[in-house]
PDB file of C-alpha atoms and ligand atoms in Angstrom:
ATOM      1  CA  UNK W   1     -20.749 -31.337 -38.802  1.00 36.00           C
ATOM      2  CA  UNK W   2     -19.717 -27.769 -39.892  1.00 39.00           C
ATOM      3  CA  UNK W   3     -18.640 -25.695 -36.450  1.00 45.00           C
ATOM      4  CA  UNK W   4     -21.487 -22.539 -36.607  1.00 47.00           C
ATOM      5  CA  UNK W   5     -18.957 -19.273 -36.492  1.00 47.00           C
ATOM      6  CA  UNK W   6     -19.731 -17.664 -33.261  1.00 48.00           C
ATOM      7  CA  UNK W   7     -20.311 -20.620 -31.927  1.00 53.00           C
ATOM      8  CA  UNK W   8     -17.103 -22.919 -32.685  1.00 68.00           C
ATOM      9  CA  UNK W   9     -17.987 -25.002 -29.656  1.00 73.00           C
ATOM     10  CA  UNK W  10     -15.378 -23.149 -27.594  1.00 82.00           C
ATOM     11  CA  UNK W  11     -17.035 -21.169 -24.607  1.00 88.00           C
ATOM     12  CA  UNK W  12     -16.888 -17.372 -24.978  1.00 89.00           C
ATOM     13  CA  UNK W  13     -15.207 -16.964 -21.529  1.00 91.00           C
ATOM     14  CA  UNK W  14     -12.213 -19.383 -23.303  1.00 93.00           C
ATOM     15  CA  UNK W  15     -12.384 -17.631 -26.169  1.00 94.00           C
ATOM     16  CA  UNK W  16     -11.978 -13.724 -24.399  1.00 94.00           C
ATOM     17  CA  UNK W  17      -9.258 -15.702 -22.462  1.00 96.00           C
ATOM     18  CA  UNK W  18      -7.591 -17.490 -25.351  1.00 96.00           C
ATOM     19  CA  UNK W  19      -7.684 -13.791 -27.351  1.00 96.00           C
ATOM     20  CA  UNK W  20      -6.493 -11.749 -24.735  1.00 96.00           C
ATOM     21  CA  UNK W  21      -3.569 -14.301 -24.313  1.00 97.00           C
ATOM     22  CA  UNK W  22      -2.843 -14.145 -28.109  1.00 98.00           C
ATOM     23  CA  UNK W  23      -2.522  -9.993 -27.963  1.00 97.00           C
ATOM     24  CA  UNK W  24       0.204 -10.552 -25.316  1.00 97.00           C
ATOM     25  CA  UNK W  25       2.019 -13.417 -27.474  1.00 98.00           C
ATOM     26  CA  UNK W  26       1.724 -10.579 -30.357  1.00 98.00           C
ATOM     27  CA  UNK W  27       2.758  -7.782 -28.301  1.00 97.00           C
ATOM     28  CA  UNK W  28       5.958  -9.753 -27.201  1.00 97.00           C
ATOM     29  CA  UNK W  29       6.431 -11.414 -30.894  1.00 98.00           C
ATOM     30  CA  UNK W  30      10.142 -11.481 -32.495  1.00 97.00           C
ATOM     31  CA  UNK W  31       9.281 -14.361 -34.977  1.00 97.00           C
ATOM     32  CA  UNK W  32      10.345 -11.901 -37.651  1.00 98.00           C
ATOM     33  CA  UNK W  33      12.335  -9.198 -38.352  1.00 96.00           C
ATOM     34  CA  UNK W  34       9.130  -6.238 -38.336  1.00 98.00           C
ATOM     35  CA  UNK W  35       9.453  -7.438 -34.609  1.00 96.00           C
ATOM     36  CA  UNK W  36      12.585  -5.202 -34.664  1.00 95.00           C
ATOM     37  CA  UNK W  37      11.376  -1.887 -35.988  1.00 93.00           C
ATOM     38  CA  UNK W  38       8.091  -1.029 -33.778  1.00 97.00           C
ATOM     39  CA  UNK W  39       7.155   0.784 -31.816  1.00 97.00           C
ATOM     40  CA  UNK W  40       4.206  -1.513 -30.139  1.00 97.00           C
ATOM     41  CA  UNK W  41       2.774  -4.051 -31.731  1.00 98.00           C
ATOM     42  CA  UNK W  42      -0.865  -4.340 -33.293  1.00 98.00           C
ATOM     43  CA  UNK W  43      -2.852  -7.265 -32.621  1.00 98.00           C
ATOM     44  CA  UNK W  44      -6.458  -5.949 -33.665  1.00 98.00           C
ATOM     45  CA  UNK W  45      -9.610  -4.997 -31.637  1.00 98.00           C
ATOM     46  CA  UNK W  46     -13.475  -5.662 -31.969  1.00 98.00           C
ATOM     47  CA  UNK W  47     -15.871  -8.134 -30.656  1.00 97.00           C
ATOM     48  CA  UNK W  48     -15.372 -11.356 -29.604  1.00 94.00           C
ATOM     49  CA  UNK W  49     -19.262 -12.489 -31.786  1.00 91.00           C
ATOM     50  CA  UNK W  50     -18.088 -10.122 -34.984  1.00 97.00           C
ATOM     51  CA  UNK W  51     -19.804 -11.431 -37.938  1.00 97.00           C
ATOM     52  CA  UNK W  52     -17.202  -9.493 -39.781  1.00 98.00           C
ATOM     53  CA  UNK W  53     -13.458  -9.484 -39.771  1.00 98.00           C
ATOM     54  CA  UNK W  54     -11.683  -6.846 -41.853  1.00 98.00           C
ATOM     55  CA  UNK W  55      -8.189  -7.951 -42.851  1.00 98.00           C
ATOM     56  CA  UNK W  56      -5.613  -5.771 -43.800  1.00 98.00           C
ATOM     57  CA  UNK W  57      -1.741  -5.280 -44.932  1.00 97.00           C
ATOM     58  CA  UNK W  58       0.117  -4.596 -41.713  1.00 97.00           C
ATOM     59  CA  UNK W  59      -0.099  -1.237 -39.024  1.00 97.00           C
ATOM     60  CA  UNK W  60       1.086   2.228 -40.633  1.00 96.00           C
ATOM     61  CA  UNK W  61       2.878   4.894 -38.682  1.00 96.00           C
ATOM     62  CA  UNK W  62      -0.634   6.456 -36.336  1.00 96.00           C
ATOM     63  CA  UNK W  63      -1.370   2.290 -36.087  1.00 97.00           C
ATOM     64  CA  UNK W  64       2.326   1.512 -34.800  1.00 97.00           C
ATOM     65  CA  UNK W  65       2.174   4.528 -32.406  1.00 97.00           C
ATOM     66  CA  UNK W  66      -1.087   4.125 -31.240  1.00 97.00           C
ATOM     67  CA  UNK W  67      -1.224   0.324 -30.797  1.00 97.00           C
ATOM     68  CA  UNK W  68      -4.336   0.287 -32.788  1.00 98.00           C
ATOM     69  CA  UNK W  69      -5.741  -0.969 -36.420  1.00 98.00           C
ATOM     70  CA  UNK W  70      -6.467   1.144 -39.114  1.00 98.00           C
ATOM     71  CA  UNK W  71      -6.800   4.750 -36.584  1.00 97.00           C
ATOM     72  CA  UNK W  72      -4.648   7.316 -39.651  1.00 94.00           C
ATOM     73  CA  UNK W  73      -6.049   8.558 -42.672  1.00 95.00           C
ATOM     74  CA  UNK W  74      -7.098   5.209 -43.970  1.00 96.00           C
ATOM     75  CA  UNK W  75      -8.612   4.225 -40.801  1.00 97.00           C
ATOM     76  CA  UNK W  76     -10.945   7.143 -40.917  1.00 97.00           C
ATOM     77  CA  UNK W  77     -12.003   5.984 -44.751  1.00 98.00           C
ATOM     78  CA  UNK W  78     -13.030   2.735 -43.622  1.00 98.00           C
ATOM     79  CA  UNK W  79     -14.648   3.864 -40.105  1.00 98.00           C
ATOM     80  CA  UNK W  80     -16.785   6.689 -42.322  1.00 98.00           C
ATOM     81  CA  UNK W  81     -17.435   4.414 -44.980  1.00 98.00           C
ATOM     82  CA  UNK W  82     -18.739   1.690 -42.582  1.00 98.00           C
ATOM     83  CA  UNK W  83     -20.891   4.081 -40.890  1.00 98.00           C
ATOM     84  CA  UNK W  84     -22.293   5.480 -44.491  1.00 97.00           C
ATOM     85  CA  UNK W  85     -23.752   1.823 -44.632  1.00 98.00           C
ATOM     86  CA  UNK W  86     -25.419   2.140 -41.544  1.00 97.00           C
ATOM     87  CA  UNK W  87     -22.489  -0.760 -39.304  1.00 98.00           C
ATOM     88  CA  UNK W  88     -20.346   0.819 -36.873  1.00 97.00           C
ATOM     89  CA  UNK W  89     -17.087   0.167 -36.409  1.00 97.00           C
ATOM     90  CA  UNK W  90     -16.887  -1.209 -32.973  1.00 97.00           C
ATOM     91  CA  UNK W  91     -19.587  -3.982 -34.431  1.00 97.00           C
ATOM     92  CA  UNK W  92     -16.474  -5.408 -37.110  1.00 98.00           C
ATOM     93  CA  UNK W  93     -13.362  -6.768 -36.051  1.00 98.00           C
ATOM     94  CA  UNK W  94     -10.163  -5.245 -37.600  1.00 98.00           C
ATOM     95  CA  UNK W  95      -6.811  -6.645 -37.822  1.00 98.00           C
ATOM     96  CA  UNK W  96      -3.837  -7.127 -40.274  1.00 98.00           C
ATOM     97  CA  UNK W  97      -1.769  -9.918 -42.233  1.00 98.00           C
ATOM     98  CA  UNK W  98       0.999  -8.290 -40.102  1.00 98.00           C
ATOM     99  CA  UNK W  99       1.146  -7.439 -37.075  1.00 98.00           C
ATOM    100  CA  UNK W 100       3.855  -4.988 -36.646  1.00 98.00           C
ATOM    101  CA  UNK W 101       4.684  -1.972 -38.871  1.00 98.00           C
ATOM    102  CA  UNK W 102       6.786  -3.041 -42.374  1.00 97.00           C
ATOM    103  CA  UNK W 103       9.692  -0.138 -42.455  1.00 95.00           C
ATOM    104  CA  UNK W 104       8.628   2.725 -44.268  1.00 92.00           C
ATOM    105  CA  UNK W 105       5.001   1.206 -45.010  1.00 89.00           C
ATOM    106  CA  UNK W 106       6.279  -0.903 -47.417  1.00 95.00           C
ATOM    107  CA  UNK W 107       4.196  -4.548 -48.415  1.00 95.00           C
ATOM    108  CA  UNK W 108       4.805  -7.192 -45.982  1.00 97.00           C
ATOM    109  CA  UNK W 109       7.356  -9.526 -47.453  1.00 97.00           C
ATOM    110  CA  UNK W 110       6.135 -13.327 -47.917  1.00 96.00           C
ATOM    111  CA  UNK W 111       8.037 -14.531 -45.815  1.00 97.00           C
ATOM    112  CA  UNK W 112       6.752 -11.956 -42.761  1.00 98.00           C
ATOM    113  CA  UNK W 113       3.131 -13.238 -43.561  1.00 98.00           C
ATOM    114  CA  UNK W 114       3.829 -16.822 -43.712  1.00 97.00           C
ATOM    115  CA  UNK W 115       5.791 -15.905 -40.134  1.00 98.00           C
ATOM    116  CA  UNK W 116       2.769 -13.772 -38.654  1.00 98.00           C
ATOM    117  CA  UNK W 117      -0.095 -16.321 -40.154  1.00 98.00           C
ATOM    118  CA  UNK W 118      -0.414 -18.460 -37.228  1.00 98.00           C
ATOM    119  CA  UNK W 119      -1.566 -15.263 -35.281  1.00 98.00           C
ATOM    120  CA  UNK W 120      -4.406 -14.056 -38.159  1.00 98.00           C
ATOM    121  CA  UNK W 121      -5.177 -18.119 -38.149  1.00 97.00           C
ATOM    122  CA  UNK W 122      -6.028 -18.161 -34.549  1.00 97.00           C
ATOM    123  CA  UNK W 123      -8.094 -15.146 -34.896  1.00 98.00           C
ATOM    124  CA  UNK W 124     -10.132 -16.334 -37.504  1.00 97.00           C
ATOM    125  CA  UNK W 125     -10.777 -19.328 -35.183  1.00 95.00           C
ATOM    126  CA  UNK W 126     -11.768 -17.412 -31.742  1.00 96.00           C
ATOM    127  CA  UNK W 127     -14.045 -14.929 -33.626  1.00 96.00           C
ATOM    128  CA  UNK W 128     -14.894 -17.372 -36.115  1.00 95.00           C
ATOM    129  CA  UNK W 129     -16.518 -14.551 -38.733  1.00 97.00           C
ATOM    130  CA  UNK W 130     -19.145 -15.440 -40.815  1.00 97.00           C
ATOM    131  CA  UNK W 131     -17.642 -12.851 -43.229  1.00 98.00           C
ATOM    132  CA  UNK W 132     -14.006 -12.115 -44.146  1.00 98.00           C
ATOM    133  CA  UNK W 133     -13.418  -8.619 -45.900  1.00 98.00           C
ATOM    134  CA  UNK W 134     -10.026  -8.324 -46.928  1.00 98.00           C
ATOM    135  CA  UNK W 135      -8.822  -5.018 -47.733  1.00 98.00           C
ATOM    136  CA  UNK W 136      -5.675  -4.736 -50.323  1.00 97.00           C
ATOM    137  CA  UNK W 137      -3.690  -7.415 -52.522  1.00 96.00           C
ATOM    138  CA  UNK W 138      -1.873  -8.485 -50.016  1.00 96.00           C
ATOM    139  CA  UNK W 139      -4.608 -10.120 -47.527  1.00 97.00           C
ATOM    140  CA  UNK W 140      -6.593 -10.490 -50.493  1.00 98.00           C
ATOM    141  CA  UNK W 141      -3.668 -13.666 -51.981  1.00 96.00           C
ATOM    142  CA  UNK W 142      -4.082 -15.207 -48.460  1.00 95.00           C
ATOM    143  CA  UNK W 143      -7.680 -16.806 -50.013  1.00 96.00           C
ATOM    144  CA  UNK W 144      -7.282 -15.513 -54.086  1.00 96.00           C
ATOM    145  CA  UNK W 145      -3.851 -16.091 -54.857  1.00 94.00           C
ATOM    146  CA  UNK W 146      -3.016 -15.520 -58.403  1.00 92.00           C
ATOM    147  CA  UNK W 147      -6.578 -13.175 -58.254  1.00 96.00           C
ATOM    148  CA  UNK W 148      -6.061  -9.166 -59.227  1.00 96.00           C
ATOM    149  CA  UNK W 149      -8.243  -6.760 -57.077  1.00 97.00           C
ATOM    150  CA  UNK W 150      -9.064  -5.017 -59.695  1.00 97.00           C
ATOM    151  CA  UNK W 151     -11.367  -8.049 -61.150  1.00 97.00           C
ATOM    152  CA  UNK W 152     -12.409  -9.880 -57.848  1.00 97.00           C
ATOM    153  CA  UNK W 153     -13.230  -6.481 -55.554  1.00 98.00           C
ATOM    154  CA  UNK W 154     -16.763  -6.734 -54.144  1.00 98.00           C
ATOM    155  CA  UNK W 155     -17.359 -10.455 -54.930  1.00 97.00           C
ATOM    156  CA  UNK W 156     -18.743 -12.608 -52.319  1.00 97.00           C
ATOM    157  CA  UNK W 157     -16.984 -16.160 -52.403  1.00 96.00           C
ATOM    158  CA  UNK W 158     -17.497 -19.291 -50.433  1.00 96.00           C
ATOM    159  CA  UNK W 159     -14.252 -19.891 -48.710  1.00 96.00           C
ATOM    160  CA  UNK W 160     -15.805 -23.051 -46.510  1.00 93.00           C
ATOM    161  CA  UNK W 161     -16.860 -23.646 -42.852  1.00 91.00           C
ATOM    162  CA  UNK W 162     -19.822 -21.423 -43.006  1.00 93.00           C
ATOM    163  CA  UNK W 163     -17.438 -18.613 -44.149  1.00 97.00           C
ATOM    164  CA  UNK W 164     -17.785 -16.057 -47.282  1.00 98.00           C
ATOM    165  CA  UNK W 165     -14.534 -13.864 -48.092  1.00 98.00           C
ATOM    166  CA  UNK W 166     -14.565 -10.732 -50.004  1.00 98.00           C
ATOM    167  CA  UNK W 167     -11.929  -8.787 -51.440  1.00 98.00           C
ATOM    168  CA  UNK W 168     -11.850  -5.008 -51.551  1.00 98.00           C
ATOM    169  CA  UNK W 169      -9.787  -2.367 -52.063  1.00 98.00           C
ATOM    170  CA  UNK W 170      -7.373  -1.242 -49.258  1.00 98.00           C
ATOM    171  CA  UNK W 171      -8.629   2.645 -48.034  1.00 98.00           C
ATOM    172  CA  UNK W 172      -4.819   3.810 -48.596  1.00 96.00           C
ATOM    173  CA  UNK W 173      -5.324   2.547 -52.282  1.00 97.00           C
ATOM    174  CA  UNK W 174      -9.242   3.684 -52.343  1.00 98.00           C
ATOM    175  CA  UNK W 175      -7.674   7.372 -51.361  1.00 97.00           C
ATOM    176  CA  UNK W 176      -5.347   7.738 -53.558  1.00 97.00           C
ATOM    177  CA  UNK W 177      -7.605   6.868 -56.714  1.00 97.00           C
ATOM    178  CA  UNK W 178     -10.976   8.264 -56.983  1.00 98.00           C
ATOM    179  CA  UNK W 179     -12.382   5.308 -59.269  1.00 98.00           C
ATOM    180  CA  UNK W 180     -11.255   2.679 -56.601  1.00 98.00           C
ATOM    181  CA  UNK W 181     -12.670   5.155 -53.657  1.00 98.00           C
ATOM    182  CA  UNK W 182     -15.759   4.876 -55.876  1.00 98.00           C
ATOM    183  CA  UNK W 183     -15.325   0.830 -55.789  1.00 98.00           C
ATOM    184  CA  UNK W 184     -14.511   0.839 -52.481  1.00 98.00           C
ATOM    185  CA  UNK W 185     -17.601   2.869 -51.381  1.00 98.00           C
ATOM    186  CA  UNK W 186     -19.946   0.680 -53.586  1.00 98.00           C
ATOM    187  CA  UNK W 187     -18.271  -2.913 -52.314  1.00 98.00           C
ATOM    188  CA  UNK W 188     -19.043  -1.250 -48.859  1.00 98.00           C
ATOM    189  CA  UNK W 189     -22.785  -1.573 -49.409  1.00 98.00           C
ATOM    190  CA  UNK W 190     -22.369  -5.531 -50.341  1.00 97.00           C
ATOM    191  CA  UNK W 191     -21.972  -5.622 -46.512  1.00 98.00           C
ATOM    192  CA  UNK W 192     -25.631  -4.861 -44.706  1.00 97.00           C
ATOM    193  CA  UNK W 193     -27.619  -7.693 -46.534  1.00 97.00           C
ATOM    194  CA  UNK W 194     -24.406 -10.101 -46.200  1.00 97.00           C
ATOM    195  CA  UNK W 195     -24.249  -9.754 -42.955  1.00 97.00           C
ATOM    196  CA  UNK W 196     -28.227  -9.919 -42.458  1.00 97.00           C
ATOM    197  CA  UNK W 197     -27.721 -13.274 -44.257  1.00 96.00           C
ATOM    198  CA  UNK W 198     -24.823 -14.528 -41.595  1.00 96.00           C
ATOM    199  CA  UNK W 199     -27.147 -13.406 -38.873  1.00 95.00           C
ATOM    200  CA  UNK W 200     -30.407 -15.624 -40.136  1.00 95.00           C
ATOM    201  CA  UNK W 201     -27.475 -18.282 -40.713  1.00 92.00           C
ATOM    202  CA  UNK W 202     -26.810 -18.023 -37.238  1.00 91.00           C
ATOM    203  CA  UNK W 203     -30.150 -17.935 -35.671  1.00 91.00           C
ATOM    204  CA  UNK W 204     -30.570 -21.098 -38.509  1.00 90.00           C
ATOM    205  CA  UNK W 205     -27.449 -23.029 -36.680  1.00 87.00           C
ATOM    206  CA  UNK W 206     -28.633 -22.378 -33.315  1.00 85.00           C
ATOM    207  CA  UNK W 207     -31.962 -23.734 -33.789  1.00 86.00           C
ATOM    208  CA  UNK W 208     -29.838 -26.756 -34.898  1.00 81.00           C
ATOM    209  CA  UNK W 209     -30.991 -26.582 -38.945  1.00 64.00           C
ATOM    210  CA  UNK W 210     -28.493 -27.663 -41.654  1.00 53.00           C
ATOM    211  CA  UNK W 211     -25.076 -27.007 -41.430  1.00 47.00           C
ATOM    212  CA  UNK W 212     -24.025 -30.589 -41.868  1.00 45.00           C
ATOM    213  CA  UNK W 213     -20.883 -30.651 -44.191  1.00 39.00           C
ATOM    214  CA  UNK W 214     -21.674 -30.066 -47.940  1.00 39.00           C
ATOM    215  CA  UNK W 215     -25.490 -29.214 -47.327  1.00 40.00           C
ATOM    216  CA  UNK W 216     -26.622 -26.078 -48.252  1.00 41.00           C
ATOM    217  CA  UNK W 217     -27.457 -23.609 -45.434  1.00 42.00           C
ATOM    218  CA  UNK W 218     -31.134 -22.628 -45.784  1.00 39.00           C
ATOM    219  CA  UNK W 219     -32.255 -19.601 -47.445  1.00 40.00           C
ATOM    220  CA  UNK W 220     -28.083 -18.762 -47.291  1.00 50.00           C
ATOM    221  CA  UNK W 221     -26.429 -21.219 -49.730  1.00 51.00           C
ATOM    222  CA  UNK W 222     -23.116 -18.553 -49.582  1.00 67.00           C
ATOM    223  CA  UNK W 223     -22.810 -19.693 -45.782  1.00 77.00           C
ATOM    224  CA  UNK W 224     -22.559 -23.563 -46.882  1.00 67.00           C
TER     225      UNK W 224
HETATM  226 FE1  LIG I   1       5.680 -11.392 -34.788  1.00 69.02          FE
HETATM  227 FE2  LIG I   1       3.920 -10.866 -36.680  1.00 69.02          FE
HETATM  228 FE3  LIG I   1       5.270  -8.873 -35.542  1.00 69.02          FE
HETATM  229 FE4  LIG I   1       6.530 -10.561 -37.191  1.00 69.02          FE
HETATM  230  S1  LIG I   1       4.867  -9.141 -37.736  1.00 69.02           S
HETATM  231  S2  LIG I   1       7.254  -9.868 -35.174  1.00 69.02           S
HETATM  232  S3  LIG I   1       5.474 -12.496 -36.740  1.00 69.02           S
HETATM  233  S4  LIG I   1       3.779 -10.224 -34.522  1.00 69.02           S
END
């Protein structure tokens, strides 16, 4: 059997516990050298039930100082370009590859993700989205390596256990180029009938239909 996401068979008490544990192991992280240069670390916020989990590239210079995700210039894209679609921020979870601020906002280096992946692998679990959004190329190669964001944005792909990923722009790129702002906004409006998919997927798992490994979820064949 398939785990349902928001209900991965771990109680949500264990699972508030088990996250708010994980934000102190981030906060107190030194398993790589961006450990050195912040000034807090940023773990990510949002629900524990989020059908959605943003991913991004690691915190900027308002994220390092304020301790949260996505809060600068960027922040406010993807907050006002949520709310455009009618989902409000505090409904998505947000977080990064990295957790802690690359020196002068430069891309995490490979070997910083691959150091900081446990961390995004054990959020995945205790949220356990129905829907991953990556934003930028470098969450985006975590589940389409080899892929270019410029060809993949905006597509909806199985990525297994119930789970669909999809790539889009990061807001940093999406405001600095007004055809990928124009992508961006457009990929934003994928999201409402996605996620109004997850949620009959999730009423569908609770009442105990499908889900068994390799059978097609009903009505919502993305969330096989
Ligand atoms: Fe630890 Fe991740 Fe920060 Fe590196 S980026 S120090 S692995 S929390």
């Amino acid at each position: 059997m398939v785990t349902p996401p928001g209900e991965n068979g771990i109680a949500a008490e264990v699972r508030a516990a088990l996250l708010h544990a994980l934000e102190r192991e981030v906060h107190n992280c030194t398993r790589c050298s961006l450990g050195n240069g912040r000034t807090q670390s940023v773990p990510g916020e949002g629900p524990l039930n989020a059908l959605v989990m943003f991913v991004g590239e690691g915190p900027g210079f308002e994220e390092d100082r304020q301790g949260r995700p996505f809060v600068g210039r960027s922040g406010r894209l993807l907050t006002e370009s949520l709310k455009k679609t009618g989902i409000e921020r505090t409904d998505v979870y947000i977080t990064n590859v990295v957790k802690c601020r690359p020196p002068d906002n430069r891309d995490p280096l490979p070997a910083e993700v691959a150091a900081c992946a446990a961390f995004l692998d054990q959020q995945i679990t205790l949220v356990n989205p129905r829907i991953i959004v990556t934003l930028g190329r470098i969450s985006m190669q975590r589940w389409f390596p080899n892929s270019a964001i410029t060809k993949i944005h905006g597509q909806v792909r199985n990525i297994g256990r119930g789970r669909v990923a999809m790539p889009m722009f990061h807001p940093a790129a999406a405001l600095r180029n007004p055809q990928w702002l124009a992508d961006f906004e457009r990929d934003m409006t994928t999201l409402p009938p996605l996620m109004e998919r997850a949620r009959r997927a999730n009423q569908a798992a609770a009442r105990g239909e499908a889900l068994a490994a390799g059978t097609p979820h009903p009505g919502d064949a993305d969330f096989e």
